[in-house]
Tab-separated table of C-alpha atoms in Angstrom:
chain	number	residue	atom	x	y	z
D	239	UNK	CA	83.254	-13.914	-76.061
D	240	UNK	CA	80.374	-11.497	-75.970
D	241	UNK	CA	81.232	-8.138	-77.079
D	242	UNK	CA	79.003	-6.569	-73.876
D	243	UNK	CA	81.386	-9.264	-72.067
D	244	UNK	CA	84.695	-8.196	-73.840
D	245	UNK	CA	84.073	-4.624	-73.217
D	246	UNK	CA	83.530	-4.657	-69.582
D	247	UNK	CA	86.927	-7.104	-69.218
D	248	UNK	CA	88.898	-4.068	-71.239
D	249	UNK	CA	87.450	-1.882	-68.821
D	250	UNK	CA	88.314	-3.824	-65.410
D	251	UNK	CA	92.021	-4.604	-66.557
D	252	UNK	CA	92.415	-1.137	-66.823
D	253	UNK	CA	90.761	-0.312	-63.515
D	254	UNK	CA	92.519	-3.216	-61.915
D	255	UNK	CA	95.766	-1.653	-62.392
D	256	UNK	CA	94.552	1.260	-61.508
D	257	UNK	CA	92.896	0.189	-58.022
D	258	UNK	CA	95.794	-2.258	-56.812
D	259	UNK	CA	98.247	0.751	-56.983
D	260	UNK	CA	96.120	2.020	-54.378
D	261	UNK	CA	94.728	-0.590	-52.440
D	262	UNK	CA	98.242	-1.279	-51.604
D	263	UNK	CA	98.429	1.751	-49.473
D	264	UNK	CA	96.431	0.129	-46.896
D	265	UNK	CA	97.483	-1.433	-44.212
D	266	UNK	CA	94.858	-4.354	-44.313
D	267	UNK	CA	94.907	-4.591	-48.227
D	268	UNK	CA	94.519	-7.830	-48.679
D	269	UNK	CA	91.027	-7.908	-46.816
D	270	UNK	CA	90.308	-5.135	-49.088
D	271	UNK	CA	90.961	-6.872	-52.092
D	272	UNK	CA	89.378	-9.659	-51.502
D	273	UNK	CA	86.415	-7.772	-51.320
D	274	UNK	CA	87.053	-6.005	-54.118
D	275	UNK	CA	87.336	-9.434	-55.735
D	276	UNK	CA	83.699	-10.475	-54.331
D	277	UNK	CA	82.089	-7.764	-55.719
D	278	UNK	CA	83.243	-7.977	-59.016
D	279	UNK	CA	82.572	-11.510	-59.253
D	280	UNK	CA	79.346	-10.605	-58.806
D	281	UNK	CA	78.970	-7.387	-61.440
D	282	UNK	CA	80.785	-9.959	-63.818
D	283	UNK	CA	77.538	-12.773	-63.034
D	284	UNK	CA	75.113	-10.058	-63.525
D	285	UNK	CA	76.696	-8.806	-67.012
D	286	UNK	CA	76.846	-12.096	-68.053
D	287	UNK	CA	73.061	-12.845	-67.127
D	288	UNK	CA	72.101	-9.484	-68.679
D	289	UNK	CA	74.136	-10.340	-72.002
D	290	UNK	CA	72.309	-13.882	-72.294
D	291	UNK	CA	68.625	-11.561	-71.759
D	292	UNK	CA	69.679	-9.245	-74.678
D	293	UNK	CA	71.242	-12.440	-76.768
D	294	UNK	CA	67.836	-14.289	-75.854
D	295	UNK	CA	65.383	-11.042	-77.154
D	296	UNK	CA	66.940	-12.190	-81.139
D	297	UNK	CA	65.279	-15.917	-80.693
D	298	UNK	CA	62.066	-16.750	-81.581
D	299	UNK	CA	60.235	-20.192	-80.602
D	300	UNK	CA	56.714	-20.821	-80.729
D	301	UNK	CA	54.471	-22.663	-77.923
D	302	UNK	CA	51.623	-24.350	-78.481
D	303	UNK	CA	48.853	-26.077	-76.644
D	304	UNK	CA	47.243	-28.913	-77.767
D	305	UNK	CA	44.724	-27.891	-79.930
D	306	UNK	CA	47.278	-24.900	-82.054
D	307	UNK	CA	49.111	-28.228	-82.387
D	308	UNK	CA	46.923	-30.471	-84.351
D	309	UNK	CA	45.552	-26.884	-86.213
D	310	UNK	CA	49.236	-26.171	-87.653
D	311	UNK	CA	50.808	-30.224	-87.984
D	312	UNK	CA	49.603	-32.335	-90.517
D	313	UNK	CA	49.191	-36.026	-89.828
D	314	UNK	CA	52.255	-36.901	-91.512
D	315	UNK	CA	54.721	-34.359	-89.555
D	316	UNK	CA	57.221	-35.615	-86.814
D	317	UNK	CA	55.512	-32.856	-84.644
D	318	UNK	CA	51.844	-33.903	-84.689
D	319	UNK	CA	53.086	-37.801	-84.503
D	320	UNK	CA	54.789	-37.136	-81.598
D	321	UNK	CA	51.995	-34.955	-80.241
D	322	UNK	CA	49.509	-38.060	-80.329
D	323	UNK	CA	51.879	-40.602	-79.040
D	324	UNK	CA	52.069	-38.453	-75.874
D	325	UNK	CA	48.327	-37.805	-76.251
D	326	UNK	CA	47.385	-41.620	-76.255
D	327	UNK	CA	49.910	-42.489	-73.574
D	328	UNK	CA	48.098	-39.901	-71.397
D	329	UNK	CA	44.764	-40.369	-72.507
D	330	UNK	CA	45.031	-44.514	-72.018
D	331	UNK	CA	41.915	-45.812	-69.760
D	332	UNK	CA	43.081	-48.765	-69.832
D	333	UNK	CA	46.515	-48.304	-68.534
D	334	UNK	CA	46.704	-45.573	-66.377
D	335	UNK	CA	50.031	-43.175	-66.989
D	336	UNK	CA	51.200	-42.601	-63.480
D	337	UNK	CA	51.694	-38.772	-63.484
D	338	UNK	CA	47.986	-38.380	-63.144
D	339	UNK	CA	48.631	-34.251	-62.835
D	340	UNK	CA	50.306	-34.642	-66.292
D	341	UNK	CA	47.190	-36.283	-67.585
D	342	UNK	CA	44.835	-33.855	-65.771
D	343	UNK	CA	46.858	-30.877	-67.540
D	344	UNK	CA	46.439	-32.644	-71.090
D	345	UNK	CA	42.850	-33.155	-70.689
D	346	UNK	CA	42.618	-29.322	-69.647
D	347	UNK	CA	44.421	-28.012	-72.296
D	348	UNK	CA	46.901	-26.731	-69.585
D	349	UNK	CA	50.379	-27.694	-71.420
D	350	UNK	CA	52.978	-26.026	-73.487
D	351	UNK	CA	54.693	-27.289	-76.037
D	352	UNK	CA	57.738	-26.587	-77.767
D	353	UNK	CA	59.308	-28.676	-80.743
D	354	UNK	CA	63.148	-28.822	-80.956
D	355	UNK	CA	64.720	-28.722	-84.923
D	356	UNK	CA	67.097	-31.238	-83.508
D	357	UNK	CA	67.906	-33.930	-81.032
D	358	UNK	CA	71.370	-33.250	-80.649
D	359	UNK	CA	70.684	-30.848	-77.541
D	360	UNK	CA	74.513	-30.149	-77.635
D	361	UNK	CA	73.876	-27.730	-80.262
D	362	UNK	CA	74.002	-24.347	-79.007
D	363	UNK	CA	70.890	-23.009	-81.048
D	364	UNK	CA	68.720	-25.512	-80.109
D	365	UNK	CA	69.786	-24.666	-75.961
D	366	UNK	CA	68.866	-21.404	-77.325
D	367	UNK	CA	65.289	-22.240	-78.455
D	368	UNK	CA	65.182	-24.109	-75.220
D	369	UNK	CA	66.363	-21.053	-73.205
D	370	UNK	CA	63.919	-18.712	-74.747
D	371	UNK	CA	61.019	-21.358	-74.594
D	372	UNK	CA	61.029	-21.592	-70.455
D	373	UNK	CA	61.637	-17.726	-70.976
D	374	UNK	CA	58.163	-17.448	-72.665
D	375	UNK	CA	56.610	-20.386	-70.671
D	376	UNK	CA	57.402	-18.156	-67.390
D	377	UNK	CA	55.706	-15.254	-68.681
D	378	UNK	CA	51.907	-17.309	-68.683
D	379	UNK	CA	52.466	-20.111	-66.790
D	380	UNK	CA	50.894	-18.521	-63.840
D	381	UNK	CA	47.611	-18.145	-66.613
D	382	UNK	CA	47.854	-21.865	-67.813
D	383	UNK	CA	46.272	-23.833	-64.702
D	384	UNK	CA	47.713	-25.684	-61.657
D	385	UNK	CA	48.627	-28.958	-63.538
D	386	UNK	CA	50.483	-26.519	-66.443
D	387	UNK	CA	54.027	-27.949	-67.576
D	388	UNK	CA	56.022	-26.832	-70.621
D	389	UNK	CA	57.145	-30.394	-72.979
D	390	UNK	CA	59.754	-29.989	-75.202
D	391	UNK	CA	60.233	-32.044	-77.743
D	392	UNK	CA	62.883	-33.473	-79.931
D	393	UNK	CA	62.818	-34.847	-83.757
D	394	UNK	CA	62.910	-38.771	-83.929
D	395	UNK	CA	66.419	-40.039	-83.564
D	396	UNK	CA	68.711	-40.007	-86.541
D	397	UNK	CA	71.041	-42.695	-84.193
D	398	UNK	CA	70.093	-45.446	-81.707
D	399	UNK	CA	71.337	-44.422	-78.319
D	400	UNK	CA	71.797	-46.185	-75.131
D	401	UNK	CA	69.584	-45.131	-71.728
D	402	UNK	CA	73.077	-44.014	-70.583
D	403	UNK	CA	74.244	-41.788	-73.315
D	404	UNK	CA	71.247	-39.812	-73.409
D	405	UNK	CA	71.630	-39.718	-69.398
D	406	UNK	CA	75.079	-37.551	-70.502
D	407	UNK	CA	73.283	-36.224	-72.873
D	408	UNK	CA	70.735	-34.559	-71.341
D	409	UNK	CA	73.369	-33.207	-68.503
D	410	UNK	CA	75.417	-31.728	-70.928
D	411	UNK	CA	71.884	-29.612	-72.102
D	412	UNK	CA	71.676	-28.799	-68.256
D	413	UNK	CA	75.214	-27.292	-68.136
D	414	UNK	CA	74.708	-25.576	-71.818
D	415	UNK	CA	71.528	-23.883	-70.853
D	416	UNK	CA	72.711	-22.866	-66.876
D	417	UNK	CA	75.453	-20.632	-69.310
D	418	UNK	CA	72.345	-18.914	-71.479
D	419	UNK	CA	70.749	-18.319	-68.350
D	420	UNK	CA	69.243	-14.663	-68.173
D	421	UNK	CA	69.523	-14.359	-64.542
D	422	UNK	CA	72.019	-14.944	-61.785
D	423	UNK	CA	71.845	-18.295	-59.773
D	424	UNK	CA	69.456	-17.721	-56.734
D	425	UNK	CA	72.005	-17.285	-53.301
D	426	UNK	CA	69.050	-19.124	-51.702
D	427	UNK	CA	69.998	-22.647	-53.697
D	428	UNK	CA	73.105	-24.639	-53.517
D	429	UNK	CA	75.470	-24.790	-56.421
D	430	UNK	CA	76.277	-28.116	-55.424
D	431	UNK	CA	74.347	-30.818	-57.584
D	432	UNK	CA	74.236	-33.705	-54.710
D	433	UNK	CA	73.065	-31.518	-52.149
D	434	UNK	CA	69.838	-32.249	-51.120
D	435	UNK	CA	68.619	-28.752	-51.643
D	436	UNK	CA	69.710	-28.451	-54.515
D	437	UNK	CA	67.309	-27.729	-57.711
D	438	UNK	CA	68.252	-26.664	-61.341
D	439	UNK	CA	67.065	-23.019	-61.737
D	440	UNK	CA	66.901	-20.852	-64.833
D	441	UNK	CA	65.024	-17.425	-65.024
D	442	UNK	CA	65.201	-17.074	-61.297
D	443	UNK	CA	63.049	-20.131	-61.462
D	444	UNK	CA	63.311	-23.663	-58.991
D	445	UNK	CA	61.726	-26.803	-61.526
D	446	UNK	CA	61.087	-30.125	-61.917
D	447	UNK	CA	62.476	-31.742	-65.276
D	448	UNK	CA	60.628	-35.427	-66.089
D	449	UNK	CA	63.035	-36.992	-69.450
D	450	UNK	CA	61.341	-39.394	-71.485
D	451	UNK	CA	63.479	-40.887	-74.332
D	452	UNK	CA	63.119	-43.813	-77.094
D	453	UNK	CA	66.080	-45.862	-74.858
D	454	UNK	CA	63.716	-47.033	-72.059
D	455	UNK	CA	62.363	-50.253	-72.304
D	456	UNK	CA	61.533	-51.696	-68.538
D	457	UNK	CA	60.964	-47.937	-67.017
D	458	UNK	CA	58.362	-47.442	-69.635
D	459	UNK	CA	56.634	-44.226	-68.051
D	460	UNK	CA	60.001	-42.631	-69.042
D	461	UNK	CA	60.142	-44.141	-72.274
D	462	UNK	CA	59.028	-42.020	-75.443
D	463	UNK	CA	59.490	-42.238	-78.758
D	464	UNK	CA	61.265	-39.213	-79.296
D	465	UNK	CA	63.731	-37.273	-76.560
D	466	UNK	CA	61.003	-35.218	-74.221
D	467	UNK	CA	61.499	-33.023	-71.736
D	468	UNK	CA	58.768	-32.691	-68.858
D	469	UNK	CA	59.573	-28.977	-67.799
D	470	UNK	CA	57.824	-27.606	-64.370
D	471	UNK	CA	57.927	-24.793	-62.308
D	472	UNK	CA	58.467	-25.996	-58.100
D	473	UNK	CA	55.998	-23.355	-57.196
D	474	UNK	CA	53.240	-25.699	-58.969
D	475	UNK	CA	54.309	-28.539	-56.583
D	476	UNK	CA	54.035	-26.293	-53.444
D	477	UNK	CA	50.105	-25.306	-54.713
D	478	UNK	CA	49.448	-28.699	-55.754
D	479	UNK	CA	50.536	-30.049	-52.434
D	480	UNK	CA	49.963	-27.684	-49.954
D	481	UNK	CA	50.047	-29.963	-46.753
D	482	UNK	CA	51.665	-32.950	-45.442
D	483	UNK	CA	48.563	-35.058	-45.650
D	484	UNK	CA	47.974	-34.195	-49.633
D	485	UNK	CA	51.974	-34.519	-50.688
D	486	UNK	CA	52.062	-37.923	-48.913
D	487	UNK	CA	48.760	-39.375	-50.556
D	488	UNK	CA	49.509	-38.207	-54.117
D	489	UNK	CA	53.277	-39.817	-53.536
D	490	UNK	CA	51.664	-43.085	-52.875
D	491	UNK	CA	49.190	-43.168	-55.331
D	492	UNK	CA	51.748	-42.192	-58.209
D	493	UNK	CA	54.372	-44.874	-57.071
D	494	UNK	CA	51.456	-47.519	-56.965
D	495	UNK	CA	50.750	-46.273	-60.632
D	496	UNK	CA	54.465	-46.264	-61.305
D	497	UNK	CA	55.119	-50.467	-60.121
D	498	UNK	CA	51.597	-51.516	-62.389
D	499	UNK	CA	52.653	-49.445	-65.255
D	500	UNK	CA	56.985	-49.875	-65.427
D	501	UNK	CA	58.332	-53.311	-65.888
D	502	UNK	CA	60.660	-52.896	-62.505
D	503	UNK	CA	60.005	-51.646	-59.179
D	504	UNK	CA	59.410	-47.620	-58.852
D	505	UNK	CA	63.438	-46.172	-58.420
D	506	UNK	CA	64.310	-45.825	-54.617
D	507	UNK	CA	65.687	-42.416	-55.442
D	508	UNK	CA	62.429	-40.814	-56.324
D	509	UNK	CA	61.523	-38.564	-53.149
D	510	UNK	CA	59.885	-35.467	-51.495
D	511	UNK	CA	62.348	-31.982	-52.220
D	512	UNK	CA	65.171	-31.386	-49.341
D	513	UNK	CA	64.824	-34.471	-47.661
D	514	UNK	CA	68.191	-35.681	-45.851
D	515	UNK	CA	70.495	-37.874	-48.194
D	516	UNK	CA	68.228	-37.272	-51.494
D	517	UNK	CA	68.927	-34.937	-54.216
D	518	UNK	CA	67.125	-33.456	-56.940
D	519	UNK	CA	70.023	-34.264	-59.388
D	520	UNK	CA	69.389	-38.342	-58.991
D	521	UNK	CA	65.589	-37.674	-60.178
D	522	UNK	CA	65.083	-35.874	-63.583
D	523	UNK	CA	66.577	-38.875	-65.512
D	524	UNK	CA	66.130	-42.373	-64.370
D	525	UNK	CA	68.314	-45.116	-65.734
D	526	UNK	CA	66.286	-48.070	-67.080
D	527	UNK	CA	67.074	-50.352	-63.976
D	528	UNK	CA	67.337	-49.450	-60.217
D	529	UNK	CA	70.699	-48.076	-60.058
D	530	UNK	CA	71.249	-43.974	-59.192
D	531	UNK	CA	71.441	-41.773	-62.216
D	532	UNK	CA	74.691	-39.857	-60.778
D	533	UNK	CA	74.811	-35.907	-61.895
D	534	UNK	CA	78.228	-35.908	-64.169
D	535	UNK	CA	78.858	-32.333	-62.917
D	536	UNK	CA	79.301	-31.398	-59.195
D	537	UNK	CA	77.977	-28.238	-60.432
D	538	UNK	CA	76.458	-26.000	-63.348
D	539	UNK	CA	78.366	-22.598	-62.440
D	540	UNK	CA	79.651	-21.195	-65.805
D	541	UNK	CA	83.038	-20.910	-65.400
């Protein structure tokens, strides 16, 4: 446990004895209590959220955009190999990637990115780098242009893995960086992963996460050929599309992209934010066929 943690449990055991000898007194004590109860389950959410801040100040990541990229990888490194896959998938005239804002940000030098020391995101140091890396990315993205994301990427595999076990895989990063998260969970956003306003937040921050991996072979504009994560900000979605009229033009044009580009049908779960019987939860990670990508975890509270 965290020492900051430890310490403040020491101190509210001996408080807690302390205040139900009293609390008993009253009449209505058990109404009292249970607030009692509420508002130290909240101190004990913000000390946890203000222990991750101070854990996350000792890790250092680097971002770079595109051009510090190919200036500090060689040809022959993992990094800059992986840089110009994504670069030629995105750059293709010829066959048009279907996240056209993704492409727009390339071209303008408006994306982050982040390289992972391992693909084995249930390592707790690399959720770490991960943590600190949307930490940082918060901090400009604001500076880095409307069509800015932050891409995180992972080694090449060391072991072949199915569509579906990095679908667990990537969930079980979800879960392990909700616990190094340096803020409390927003009251204003369900904990509840299948309800359709629900949205994973970190940093007091609603995103988008895209995940490309090597296992896709029909949905290939989610195939890559090492794990990548396709990190964004919701407030870039609201700018982006600031009407009706533009959100509903740029869906169409992206799933008409989507059924030239994959080898199936664009997934039926892909939709607009909040809309009755969707959730963000079925979108981040397709499977490589039409079936629902079912969260694992009805929710990412640390417990």
């Amino acid at each position: 446990m965290n020492p900051i943690i430890s310490s403040l449990v020491c101190s509210f055991l001996v408080g807690f004895a302390v205040c139900m000898s009293y609390i008993q007194r009253f009449p209505n004590y058990q109404h009292v209590f249970s607030k009692f109860c509420g508002n130290f389950s909240f101190l004990w959410v913000t000390a946890n959220a203000f222990a991750n801040a101070k854990m996350l100040q000792t890790v250092h990541v680097e971002l770079l955009d595109k051009n510090q990229v190919m200036q500090q990888y060689s040809t022959d490194t993992w990094q800059r190999q992986a840089y110009e896959s994504l670069d030629t998938t995105l750059c293709n005239k010829d066959r048009i990637f279907p996240c056209i804002y993704s492409t727009r940000g390339h071209k303008a030098n408006e994306l982050d990115f982040l390289f992972l020391e391992s693909e084995d995101l249930s390592d707790v140091e690399i959720a770490k780098a991960a943590a600190k890396g949307i930490v940082e990315y918060h901090k400009g993205a604001l500076t880095r242009g409307k069509n800015t994301s932050l891409v995180i990427i992972a080694p090449p595999p060391l072991v072949e893995r199915s569509v579906d076990e990095y679908h667990k895989l990537f969930w079980s990063f979800l879960l392990r960086l909700r616990k190094l998260d340096p803020k409390p969970w927003p009251q204003s956003i369900p904990k509840d992963t299948s309800d359709q306003q629900w949205c994973f937040n970190f940093d007091d921050t609603q995103s988008f996460i895209g995940v490309l991996t090597p296992g896709h072979r029909q949905r290939l504009s989610r195939y890559a050929p090492n794990l990548c994560l396709i990190y964004q900000p919701r407030y870039l979605f609201d700018a982006l599309f600031s009407s009706e009229k533009s959100r509903n033009s740029a869906t169409k044009t992206v799933r008409n992209l989507v059924d030239k580009y994959d080898l199936i049908h664009h997934s039926p779960d892909i939709s607009d934010y909040a809309l009755p019987g969707t959730t963000e939860s079925r979108q981040y990670f397709l499977l490589d066929q039409n079936e629902t990508a079912h969260c694992p975890y009805a929710s990412l509270e640390v417990k």
